[in-house]
Amino acid sequence: MVRKKWFVVLIVIGMLTLSPVKVSAEMQYSLDDYFKVEFTTYLQGSSRDYEDYTETEIETRTYTVDSISGDLITWNMERNYSYSDNEDNSLYEETSHQFTINGQTREYINNTIDAPTNYKTYYKFDYTWFRIDPDTPVGTKISILGNEYEVKGLTHFQKDFINIIEVIEVRAEGVQQTINDSEYDPDGSFTITFDDSYYYDPETGYFVAELWTARALTSVGNFDWEERGVLLESSYPIDIDEAATQARIQTLLINLVVALVVLLGLAAAARFIRKRRVKASVVKAVRIMAGELKPPRKRKKKVAPSLWNPLHIDYQSLLQMDAEARPAKLRDGIYVVVNPDDTIAIAQTIGTQKYKNLLFAFSERSMELLYRLALGIIDTNAVEFHELVNILTNTQKMLDSQLINVLDAFTTNRDDGMVSDGPQPQITSPATSRYLEPSVMVAEPDSHSESMFLRIDKSDDPWFNETVALLARRKVLDYTLGQAPLMPSAHLKKLRHILRFEPQRVLMVGDDDLISVSLARRGIEVTLLEVDPYTCALIALIAQEENLNIRIQQVDLRSALPLDQEQFDLFVADPDFTIEAFALFLSRGLSMLRIGGIGLINFESSGMQKLKANYLLEMLDVEILERSTEKWHYAVILNKTTSNYHGKYSPVTYTTHVQLNKAPYSSVMFTVRKTEMTRVILESNESLKGVESVIYDF
């Protein structure tokens, strides 16, 4: 629907002819007279073909007196006009016009007009619109562009947000016109009904403003028009009505004070209600953990739901490797991602390579084999590799209709000398090399991850490159366990914060961030409590490789801890973003901490979540040393543009490109101290008394 609206600056479309009203006194003109006006017009369709249709027009005009000869005044007019609609049509025009008027009767002379000639289709250029005799009596009928207006007299007009001016109003109401224009109505004509007010300066009679509204009825639907005209510049001064302006300022101030009082009251009430809700949710979570309340029914939407039991895979079984093995690893830029929808993805994050992401059904055996592949340990000479290929082939669940031959992607015979002859699968090129390549060392850093970290993260810390290389060794992310490793700069920031307290023995309550390795490299004795077999195996391999003092306990924090009443100097935790998970990780850390020991625990940075964490810490009489307002950021696998997340999980669409990037969520860190008054929800030898799944479910 292409529509073209001509010269709506004067708004009225009509052909009604009136006789001029003789003015009571001469209106004076000068060669210095000029004015600049702007009219903004908006059309909004309301029915049928015009439903949801819109037009916007902006027209700026500058009028300057060119010559004066008796009562004949010649003007120059420069015009800028722009048009646009919601159907991607647009128009821009710059025109100039010279016209002559009778300065006393307001008549256009010699068929000259202040508009393009085709505007005559819409207006009768009989008497001008931009000036009237300011002495015209109230009630007098005058003609403006072929329509009858009545002088209403003095009134006030709001020039801007603050200032009020006194003006003469000239108004036309309920005027009906029949318009002959097939661009708005295919029948050739339509009816318009409008109300219009012009406002003029009481001293000079020149234009100050205009407000116009109209309703159009066509054979294909109806629409509404609105227009506002304002004076931008002029040679004639516009005096502010000081009394009316002061009254408006007072009214605005009173309204502002009332609004502030109401807002403050509402804010106080909202804070009170929010605190009550926070208190209720925290108390409920603690009582559920203590077995005093039954947990709520599971909801469909979950945060990192526990889909499987990671303890079914002993991390030490992942470390076994024959001396004669021919190990393979995932190529750089390839990750294993465990999703909450019961699928596993082999995600390719290098945008320049057009290899598809592989998605297949979850199974614990698949995970065990993929863990060994991600660690660079799986033996291509062994049955386990053939088993992995079969699993990928038989359980593949591709996201698009174009099936990929996964077997061909992982196994094609090639005599490259890397493996012995025989029936076992072999790594080949080019098909297999899309995803796999020979492993030179266990869990070697992923060069693509290193380059991505250096691109998306910055730090002047001298340990930055070491940290980037460390985090690039992780090739698996398990979103069912709420995993989201810290960015390298955040990892370093936490490491530096820990070292401030000069701890000798540190307890890591979960560690997908690999903080354990960085601490042990600085001579600190570390004990790790971690359920994820891959994380345990990765840290164990690095500890063995570098001879680091890290004791690893593969445990589920919901069960009693396999540790005696040990006394640690400091614990570190970064749980999933539920208050239940926060309470569990906090409780496990506090139960193993000496009196006076320090705890560092992160939680979601949103306002409500911070309130919950604060209340729980206060409820347990934990001394809060620092409530950090600085945000801590994480690195995850996600689509290029995403802001959607719940908990520590951003849903991923594997039919499009994925990449390693900064997560859309963040956390804050609480630094706390255990005192003699501190309460512990679960002692180290106690198991979670509530239903285990409550930790991960909403």
XYZ file of C-alpha atoms in Angstrom:
698
model
C 0.000 0.000 0.000
C 1.957 2.999 -1.236
C 0.447 6.276 -0.064
C 1.489 9.846 -0.801
C 0.078 12.661 1.301
C 0.467 16.143 -0.143
C 1.237 19.203 1.961
C -0.465 18.236 5.173
C 1.333 21.100 6.876
C -1.865 23.120 6.496
C -3.853 19.993 7.336
C -7.150 21.002 5.836
C -8.310 19.649 2.540
C -11.257 21.536 1.212
C -12.799 23.767 -1.365
C -15.111 25.965 0.672
C -14.878 29.607 -0.526
C -15.509 32.489 1.887
C -15.360 36.228 1.481
C -12.512 37.880 3.336
C -13.183 39.813 6.506
C -11.831 43.358 6.347
C -9.253 43.901 9.026
C -9.650 46.712 11.531
C -6.102 48.034 11.332
C -3.075 47.788 9.130
C -0.667 44.925 9.703
C 2.891 46.139 9.376
C 5.539 44.226 7.382
C 9.308 44.672 7.245
C 12.109 43.329 5.068
C 13.519 41.812 8.275
C 10.463 39.606 8.816
C 11.117 35.868 8.767
C 9.921 32.765 10.547
C 10.669 29.034 10.512
C 8.019 26.409 11.248
C 7.909 22.637 11.502
C 4.879 20.408 11.041
C 4.843 16.760 12.098
C 1.975 14.651 10.805
C 1.137 11.073 11.787
C -1.373 8.787 10.088
C -2.607 5.663 11.893
C -4.806 3.150 10.056
C -7.641 1.602 12.063
C -9.589 -0.843 9.899
C -9.510 -3.210 6.917
C -6.808 -2.332 4.352
C -5.567 0.427 6.626
C -5.278 -1.850 9.672
C -1.855 -1.254 11.321
C -0.772 1.035 8.473
C 1.188 4.155 9.492
C 2.652 7.250 7.816
C 4.922 9.932 9.215
C 5.628 13.284 7.575
C 7.945 16.038 8.741
C 7.982 19.360 6.895
C 10.177 22.335 7.763
C 9.550 25.718 6.139
C 11.471 28.989 6.332
C 9.666 32.169 5.225
C 11.544 35.420 4.489
C 10.151 38.727 3.163
C 11.756 39.453 -0.225
C 10.133 42.769 -1.177
C 7.364 45.145 -0.152
C 5.381 47.261 -2.605
C 2.497 49.001 -0.894
C 0.164 46.243 0.391
C 1.859 43.625 -1.793
C 4.306 41.482 0.152
C 6.544 39.044 -1.707
C 7.926 36.130 0.295
C 10.599 33.507 -0.333
C 9.923 30.063 1.164
C 12.474 27.219 1.520
C 10.928 23.812 2.173
C 12.309 20.433 3.380
C 9.864 17.531 3.346
C 10.292 13.861 4.365
C 7.801 11.016 4.220
C 7.968 7.406 5.446
C 5.541 4.590 6.146
C 5.674 1.138 7.668
C 5.766 -0.487 4.224
C 9.312 0.770 3.617
C 8.240 3.599 1.325
C 9.945 6.960 1.740
C 10.289 10.318 0.020
C 12.445 13.399 0.553
C 12.020 16.760 -1.185
C 13.699 20.158 -1.072
C 11.853 22.940 -2.853
C 11.753 26.721 -2.876
C 8.855 29.013 -3.754
C 8.202 32.732 -4.185
C 4.692 34.056 -3.691
C 2.913 37.350 -3.154
C 0.101 38.226 -0.783
C -1.964 41.273 0.019
C -0.662 42.141 3.470
C -3.971 43.573 4.621
C -6.569 41.167 3.176
C -4.299 38.026 3.430
C -5.158 37.079 -0.203
C -2.732 35.182 -2.424
C -1.929 37.370 -5.478
C -1.436 36.414 -9.156
C -2.028 32.678 -8.527
C 1.200 32.407 -6.521
C 1.220 29.947 -3.629
C 3.639 28.807 -0.921
C 3.635 25.163 -2.085
C 4.268 23.027 -5.170
C 1.607 23.570 -7.847
C 0.168 20.058 -7.477
C -0.970 21.043 -3.968
C -3.826 22.892 -5.640
C -5.475 19.486 -5.919
C -5.887 19.583 -2.149
C -6.219 23.242 -1.123
C -7.850 26.401 -2.312
C -5.203 29.056 -1.928
C -7.487 31.976 -1.181
C -6.300 33.415 2.146
C -3.037 32.703 3.938
C -2.655 30.753 7.135
C 0.416 32.242 8.793
C -0.865 35.665 9.881
C -4.099 37.290 10.998
C -4.979 40.766 12.211
C -4.482 40.511 16.007
C -7.292 43.067 16.491
C -9.909 40.835 14.825
C -12.905 40.648 17.206
C -13.811 37.418 18.981
C -16.469 35.470 17.069
C -15.377 36.752 13.685
C -15.378 34.168 10.903
C -12.268 34.183 8.702
C -11.118 32.028 5.797
C -7.905 30.016 5.815
C -7.110 28.027 2.659
C -10.775 27.718 1.753
C -12.123 26.727 5.171
C -14.063 28.726 7.729
C -12.482 29.393 11.127
C -13.796 31.332 14.103
C -11.670 33.673 16.244
C -11.987 32.332 19.795
C -9.895 34.991 21.506
C -6.997 34.885 23.954
C -5.969 31.607 25.559
C -2.816 29.962 26.892
C -0.617 27.572 24.945
C 2.175 25.371 26.298
C 5.175 26.354 24.210
C 7.375 23.654 25.722
C 7.458 21.518 28.859
C 7.711 24.541 31.160
C 6.814 27.800 29.427
C 3.291 29.082 28.821
C 2.510 31.786 26.268
C -0.596 33.839 25.622
C -2.025 33.346 22.109
C -5.058 34.049 19.966
C -6.905 30.840 19.062
C -8.629 30.502 15.705
C -10.609 27.276 15.465
C -12.637 25.133 13.065
C -14.650 22.179 14.403
C -16.373 19.233 12.729
C -15.513 20.363 9.224
C -16.322 17.724 6.615
C -14.579 17.496 3.260
C -14.833 15.225 0.257
C -11.376 14.553 -1.122
C -10.741 13.438 -4.685
C -7.641 11.274 -4.434
C -7.379 7.701 -5.708
C -4.144 7.109 -3.804
C -6.065 6.951 -0.536
C -9.262 5.459 -1.938
C -9.447 3.367 -5.145
C -12.987 4.728 -5.696
C -11.404 8.129 -6.310
C -12.761 10.063 -3.317
C -13.166 9.808 0.443
C -14.558 11.849 3.329
C -12.574 13.579 6.035
C -13.843 15.227 9.229
C -11.433 17.440 11.155
C -10.980 19.796 14.096
C -8.231 22.390 13.832
C -6.797 25.182 15.963
C -4.295 27.832 14.871
C -2.555 29.913 17.513
C -1.234 33.421 16.757
C 0.918 35.979 18.552
C -1.367 38.647 20.147
C 1.097 41.427 19.273
C 1.974 40.735 15.632
C -0.677 38.227 14.559
C 1.984 35.861 13.233
C 1.728 32.070 13.534
C 2.849 30.373 16.771
C 1.428 26.840 16.679
C -1.241 24.533 15.281
C -3.018 21.376 16.476
C -5.095 19.339 14.030
C -6.934 16.005 14.248
C -8.913 14.285 11.518
C -10.840 11.096 10.810
C -10.895 9.725 7.253
C -13.481 7.250 5.916
C -12.591 5.412 2.692
C -14.107 2.511 0.817
C -11.176 0.279 1.880
C -10.876 1.286 5.533
C -10.515 4.168 7.931
C -7.583 6.065 9.362
C -6.795 8.900 11.779
C -4.568 11.891 11.160
C -2.835 14.070 13.726
C -0.636 17.091 13.140
C 1.306 19.469 15.366
C 2.869 22.625 14.000
C 5.369 24.673 15.987
C 7.292 27.885 15.474
C 11.044 27.197 15.572
C 12.533 30.644 14.879
C 11.201 34.075 14.089
C 12.063 37.760 13.814
C 9.094 38.540 16.091
C 9.631 37.795 19.787
C 7.240 35.470 21.630
C 6.663 36.688 25.176
C 6.361 34.156 27.954
C 3.366 34.557 30.247
C 5.262 34.726 33.533
C 2.242 34.257 35.801
C 0.924 31.241 33.905
C 4.414 29.750 33.654
C 5.008 30.169 37.401
C 1.663 28.521 38.100
C 2.629 25.609 35.895
C 6.000 25.255 37.609
C 4.267 25.171 40.981
C 1.829 22.553 39.724
C 4.664 20.474 38.329
C 6.587 20.695 41.602
C 3.541 19.683 43.620
C 2.870 16.767 41.280
C 6.529 15.794 41.456
C 6.524 15.809 45.254
C 3.322 13.778 45.351
C 4.727 11.333 42.810
C 7.964 10.970 44.785
C 6.044 10.341 48.000
C 3.907 7.732 46.263
C 6.933 6.122 44.612
C 8.879 6.035 47.864
C 5.903 4.465 49.567
C 5.486 1.904 46.833
C 9.236 1.186 46.854
C 9.198 0.698 50.614
C 6.195 -1.598 50.326
C 7.860 -3.520 47.473
C 11.062 -3.905 49.507
C 9.062 -5.139 52.481
C 7.151 -7.654 50.361
C 10.320 -8.742 48.571
C 12.166 -9.269 51.855
C 9.281 -11.338 53.192
C 9.291 -13.470 50.044
C 13.078 -13.836 50.197
C 12.935 -14.816 53.851
C 10.147 -17.315 53.190
C 11.958 -18.938 50.239
C 15.261 -19.220 52.145
C 13.632 -20.643 55.273
C 11.686 -23.085 53.106
C 14.853 -24.215 51.312
C 16.669 -24.788 54.608
C 13.748 -26.713 56.077
C 13.532 -28.895 52.969
C 17.259 -29.633 53.173
C 16.837 -30.531 56.832
C 13.948 -32.869 56.002
C 11.414 -30.777 57.908
C 9.317 -30.038 54.818
C 8.413 -32.033 51.750
C 9.867 -30.552 48.569
C 7.477 -29.023 46.020
C 6.419 -30.979 42.984
C 8.827 -30.849 40.090
C 8.186 -28.206 37.519
C 8.776 -28.573 33.820
C 11.426 -25.848 33.641
C 14.556 -26.693 35.596
C 17.948 -25.276 36.338
C 20.669 -27.804 35.525
C 18.484 -30.829 36.323
C 20.354 -33.889 37.561
C 19.669 -36.234 34.643
C 22.171 -38.885 35.612
C 24.418 -40.044 38.435
C 28.021 -39.055 37.652
C 29.247 -41.359 40.446
C 28.438 -44.298 38.171
C 31.674 -43.389 36.365
C 34.747 -43.625 38.567
C 37.088 -40.890 37.471
C 40.098 -43.160 37.971
C 38.767 -45.520 35.290
C 39.104 -42.647 32.822
C 42.847 -42.434 33.460
C 43.755 -45.978 32.418
C 45.915 -46.118 29.316
C 48.032 -48.905 27.870
C 51.666 -48.097 27.151
C 51.183 -49.302 23.561
C 48.024 -47.294 23.009
C 47.472 -45.124 19.971
C 45.488 -42.322 21.593
C 43.168 -39.910 19.801
C 41.708 -36.614 20.862
C 39.113 -34.129 19.739
C 40.441 -31.610 17.268
C 40.970 -28.032 18.401
C 37.698 -26.126 18.623
C 35.639 -29.310 19.167
C 33.822 -29.720 22.507
C 31.598 -32.277 24.212
C 28.500 -30.658 25.702
C 25.969 -32.463 27.898
C 22.553 -30.806 27.593
C 19.597 -30.740 30.009
C 17.323 -32.215 27.306
C 18.992 -35.638 27.595
C 21.316 -35.193 24.625
C 25.045 -34.989 24.065
C 26.543 -32.639 21.493
C 29.901 -32.715 19.770
C 30.084 -29.004 19.085
C 32.328 -27.444 16.461
C 33.148 -23.844 17.409
C 35.424 -22.729 14.563
C 33.237 -20.579 12.360
C 35.396 -20.927 9.251
C 34.891 -24.703 9.153
C 31.546 -25.915 7.904
C 31.455 -29.184 9.853
C 28.145 -29.994 11.427
C 27.529 -30.227 15.144
C 26.666 -33.806 16.110
C 23.780 -34.449 18.497
C 22.833 -37.849 19.876
C 21.015 -39.469 22.776
C 22.574 -39.484 26.228
C 23.961 -42.656 27.813
C 26.464 -43.137 30.611
C 28.636 -45.363 28.441
C 28.724 -42.680 25.758
C 29.836 -40.192 28.362
C 32.608 -42.468 29.633
C 34.031 -42.939 26.154
C 33.693 -39.266 25.247
C 35.439 -38.290 28.474
C 38.425 -40.418 27.466
C 38.338 -38.913 23.971
C 38.242 -35.372 25.426
C 41.204 -36.237 27.678
C 43.168 -37.493 24.675
C 43.363 -41.020 26.145
C 40.979 -43.159 24.089
C 42.870 -45.896 22.251
C 42.150 -46.218 18.538
C 43.640 -49.752 18.665
C 41.199 -50.856 21.321
C 37.630 -52.071 21.297
C 36.523 -48.947 23.143
C 37.069 -46.837 20.037
C 34.976 -49.196 17.934
C 32.332 -49.080 20.647
C 32.340 -45.297 20.574
C 31.839 -45.300 16.810
C 28.946 -47.738 17.115
C 27.297 -45.629 19.811
C 27.588 -42.507 17.722
C 26.255 -44.290 14.664
C 23.376 -46.144 16.294
C 22.125 -43.412 18.620
C 22.636 -40.328 16.495
C 19.825 -37.832 16.621
C 20.602 -35.094 14.127
C 18.722 -31.813 14.331
C 18.093 -31.432 10.605
C 16.675 -33.717 7.943
C 20.007 -34.117 6.187
C 21.521 -37.147 7.950
C 25.265 -37.254 8.358
C 27.102 -40.530 8.134
C 28.691 -40.366 11.555
C 30.451 -43.669 11.012
C 32.201 -42.240 7.960
C 33.031 -39.110 9.916
C 34.904 -41.163 12.490
C 36.149 -44.209 10.567
C 37.590 -44.482 7.093
C 40.480 -46.832 6.346
C 43.745 -45.145 5.529
C 47.259 -46.507 5.615
C 48.914 -43.661 7.491
C 51.119 -45.803 9.743
C 49.432 -44.455 12.854
C 47.610 -47.691 13.745
C 48.282 -51.342 13.165
C 46.639 -53.288 10.358
C 43.480 -55.103 11.304
C 39.739 -54.717 11.611
C 39.894 -51.930 14.204
C 38.683 -48.447 13.218
C 41.301 -45.893 12.318
C 41.576 -42.107 12.305
C 41.664 -40.945 8.711
C 41.554 -37.886 6.509
C 39.596 -36.024 5.389
C 36.390 -37.382 6.988
C 37.631 -38.350 10.413
C 40.020 -35.426 10.658
C 37.030 -33.145 10.851
C 36.599 -34.176 14.478
C 39.577 -36.281 15.616
C 43.331 -36.295 15.406
C 46.216 -38.175 17.076
C 46.895 -37.182 20.668
C 50.438 -36.041 21.477
C 49.871 -35.472 25.212
C 46.984 -36.036 27.573
C 44.544 -33.145 27.923
C 46.707 -30.801 25.890
C 45.531 -27.182 25.608
C 43.101 -26.424 22.783
C 44.756 -23.754 20.619
C 41.418 -22.444 19.351
C 40.198 -22.024 22.933
C 43.371 -20.143 23.779
C 42.891 -17.753 20.865
C 39.212 -17.231 21.770
C 40.063 -16.493 25.411
C 42.639 -13.949 24.285
C 40.036 -12.369 22.005
C 37.147 -12.125 24.485
C 39.091 -11.557 27.689
C 41.911 -9.249 28.768
C 44.195 -8.952 31.784
C 47.549 -7.407 32.641
C 48.189 -10.082 35.267
C 51.537 -11.839 34.601
C 49.793 -15.172 35.229
C 47.183 -14.542 32.516
C 48.747 -16.622 29.726
C 49.350 -19.504 32.148
C 45.678 -19.372 33.162
C 44.484 -19.261 29.546
C 46.550 -22.370 28.729
C 45.126 -24.131 31.790
C 41.474 -23.398 31.011
C 42.017 -24.358 27.352
C 42.620 -27.945 28.524
C 38.925 -28.371 29.397
C 37.000 -29.920 26.487
C 33.743 -30.920 28.211
C 30.903 -28.820 29.606
C 28.110 -30.610 31.491
C 25.130 -28.295 31.767
C 23.204 -30.931 33.720
C 25.641 -30.240 36.570
C 25.449 -26.466 36.220
C 28.987 -26.200 34.869
C 30.191 -22.789 33.721
C 33.946 -22.185 34.113
C 35.115 -18.706 35.019
C 36.719 -16.538 32.365
C 40.540 -16.449 32.678
C 40.554 -12.939 34.181
C 37.891 -13.937 36.728
C 39.858 -17.120 37.521
C 42.919 -14.986 38.249
C 40.918 -12.493 40.268
C 39.640 -15.296 42.498
C 43.117 -16.805 42.801
C 44.571 -13.465 43.902
C 41.723 -13.021 46.380
C 42.425 -16.436 47.926
C 46.144 -15.760 48.204
C 45.451 -12.595 50.223
C 44.478 -14.807 53.162
C 47.670 -16.930 52.911
C 45.870 -20.247 53.484
C 47.795 -23.492 53.979
C 44.915 -25.886 53.344
C 42.079 -25.073 50.956
C 38.844 -26.999 50.379
C 37.399 -26.701 46.865
C 33.649 -27.399 46.956
C 33.376 -28.188 43.254
C 35.895 -26.906 40.748
C 34.981 -26.707 37.075
C 37.113 -23.520 37.130
C 40.335 -25.555 37.807
C 41.246 -23.204 40.683
C 42.697 -26.282 42.428
C 45.517 -26.463 39.905
C 46.402 -22.768 40.184
C 46.463 -22.987 44.001
C 48.564 -26.167 44.075
C 51.034 -24.588 41.667
C 51.595 -21.962 44.389
C 52.371 -24.566 47.054
C 48.937 -24.730 48.695
C 47.528 -28.086 49.821
C 44.192 -28.576 48.092
C 41.341 -31.006 48.753
C 38.710 -31.195 46.017
C 35.105 -32.322 46.456
C 33.735 -32.862 42.940
C 31.051 -35.113 41.477
C 31.989 -34.754 37.790
C 34.291 -37.625 36.710
C 35.736 -35.604 33.811
C 36.747 -32.662 36.018
C 38.245 -35.045 38.574
C 40.184 -36.897 35.861
C 41.409 -33.684 34.192
C 42.711 -32.256 37.468
C 44.238 -35.620 38.412
C 46.127 -35.805 35.109
C 47.494 -32.289 35.511
C 48.398 -32.936 39.153
C 50.235 -36.132 38.174
C 51.980 -34.369 35.296
C 53.152 -31.469 37.511
C 53.463 -33.349 40.817
C 50.885 -31.127 42.534
C 49.485 -31.640 46.044
C 45.800 -32.117 45.195
C 43.643 -34.694 46.956
C 40.553 -35.559 44.934
C 37.329 -36.904 46.424
C 34.682 -37.767 43.848
C 31.555 -37.185 45.900
C 27.965 -36.035 45.626
C 27.555 -33.141 48.063
C 24.065 -34.347 48.864
C 25.601 -37.386 50.580
C 27.750 -37.498 53.716
C 31.333 -36.496 52.993
C 34.045 -39.194 53.078
C 36.250 -36.934 55.199
C 36.885 -36.823 58.907
C 36.277 -33.626 60.814
C 39.107 -31.855 59.075
C 39.858 -28.201 59.623
C 40.526 -26.155 56.500
C 41.712 -22.572 56.419
C 39.542 -21.581 53.500
C 36.874 -22.994 51.208
C 35.876 -21.937 47.683
C 32.495 -22.602 46.058
C 30.587 -21.436 42.978
C 27.269 -23.323 43.030
C 24.384 -23.374 40.605
C 22.077 -20.374 40.822
C 19.409 -21.817 43.147
C 19.216 -20.913 46.821
C 19.108 -24.645 47.606
C 22.412 -25.231 45.805
C 23.889 -22.145 47.489
C 22.810 -23.454 50.899
C 24.230 -26.930 50.219
C 27.633 -25.747 48.965
C 27.840 -23.188 51.782
C 26.952 -25.814 54.366
C 29.573 -28.259 53.066
C 32.240 -25.572 53.112
C 31.359 -24.344 56.603
C 31.232 -27.882 58.014
C 34.895 -28.439 57.113
C 36.143 -24.956 58.030
C 37.979 -24.099 61.250
C 36.617 -21.334 63.463
C 37.877 -18.091 61.968
C 38.325 -19.748 58.577
C 37.388 -17.916 55.382
C 34.828 -18.852 52.737
C 34.544 -17.515 49.191
C 31.227 -18.299 47.540
C 29.702 -16.902 44.340
C 26.035 -16.523 43.511
C 23.907 -15.003 40.745
C 24.250 -11.220 40.477
C 20.530 -10.404 40.106
C 19.004 -8.366 42.919
C 16.591 -11.004 44.250
C 19.241 -13.712 44.260
C 21.700 -11.499 46.144
C 19.004 -10.786 48.726
C 18.440 -14.502 49.218
C 22.157 -15.177 49.659
C 22.520 -12.273 52.101
C 19.580 -13.417 54.176
C 20.823 -17.015 54.341
C 24.282 -15.897 55.473
C 22.762 -13.688 58.157
C 20.351 -16.441 59.184
C 23.287 -18.828 59.762
C 25.234 -16.186 61.722
C 28.047 -16.159 59.194
C 30.216 -13.054 59.385
C 30.134 -11.327 56.019
C 33.503 -9.705 55.416
C 32.790 -8.451 51.921
C 29.801 -8.262 49.603
C 31.452 -7.766 46.241
C 29.493 -5.704 43.734
C 31.938 -6.573 40.952
C 30.515 -9.033 38.449
C 32.254 -12.338 37.741
C 31.924 -13.678 34.200
C 31.902 -17.202 32.770
C 32.903 -18.877 29.495
C 30.432 -21.299 27.923
C 29.426 -22.801 24.581
C 26.530 -20.872 23.087
C 25.132 -19.420 19.883
C 26.575 -16.170 18.552
C 23.824 -13.968 19.941
C 21.879 -15.016 23.011
C 20.587 -13.328 26.129
C 18.286 -16.124 27.245
C 19.303 -18.208 30.237
C 18.018 -19.806 33.401
C 20.421 -20.661 36.157
C 23.826 -21.323 34.628
C 22.391 -22.563 31.344
C 21.821 -20.750 28.069
C 19.814 -22.909 25.638
C 21.852 -23.786 22.549
C 20.582 -24.399 19.017
C 22.994 -26.814 17.374
C 21.624 -26.365 13.864
C 23.478 -23.028 13.763
C 27.020 -22.019 14.602
C 28.127 -22.265 18.232
C 31.169 -20.730 19.861
C 33.107 -20.340 23.070
C 32.119 -16.972 24.492
C 31.187 -14.991 27.564
C 27.980 -16.216 29.212
C 24.985 -13.823 29.333
C 24.837 -14.185 33.127
C 27.260 -13.260 35.904
C 27.765 -13.666 39.635
C 28.948 -11.752 42.677
C 31.200 -13.136 45.409
C 30.672 -13.158 49.174
C 33.705 -13.336 51.444
C 32.659 -14.784 54.799
C 34.193 -15.929 58.076
C 33.058 -18.799 60.289
C 32.551 -17.791 63.913
C 31.668 -19.713 67.038
C 28.066 -18.618 66.534
C 27.870 -19.868 62.942
C 25.211 -22.519 62.332
C 25.725 -25.357 59.836
C 22.677 -26.847 58.144
C 24.375 -30.188 57.368
C 27.450 -31.435 59.168
C 30.035 -33.217 57.051
C 28.828 -36.664 58.203
C 25.179 -35.902 57.409
C 23.367 -36.478 54.137
C 20.766 -34.211 52.621
C 17.542 -35.091 54.391
C 15.240 -33.777 51.709
C 14.693 -35.203 48.227
C 18.013 -34.997 46.368
C 16.611 -33.431 43.210
C 15.477 -30.306 45.092
C 18.981 -28.887 44.733
C 18.667 -28.581 40.970
C 14.940 -28.098 40.423
C 12.970 -24.896 40.635
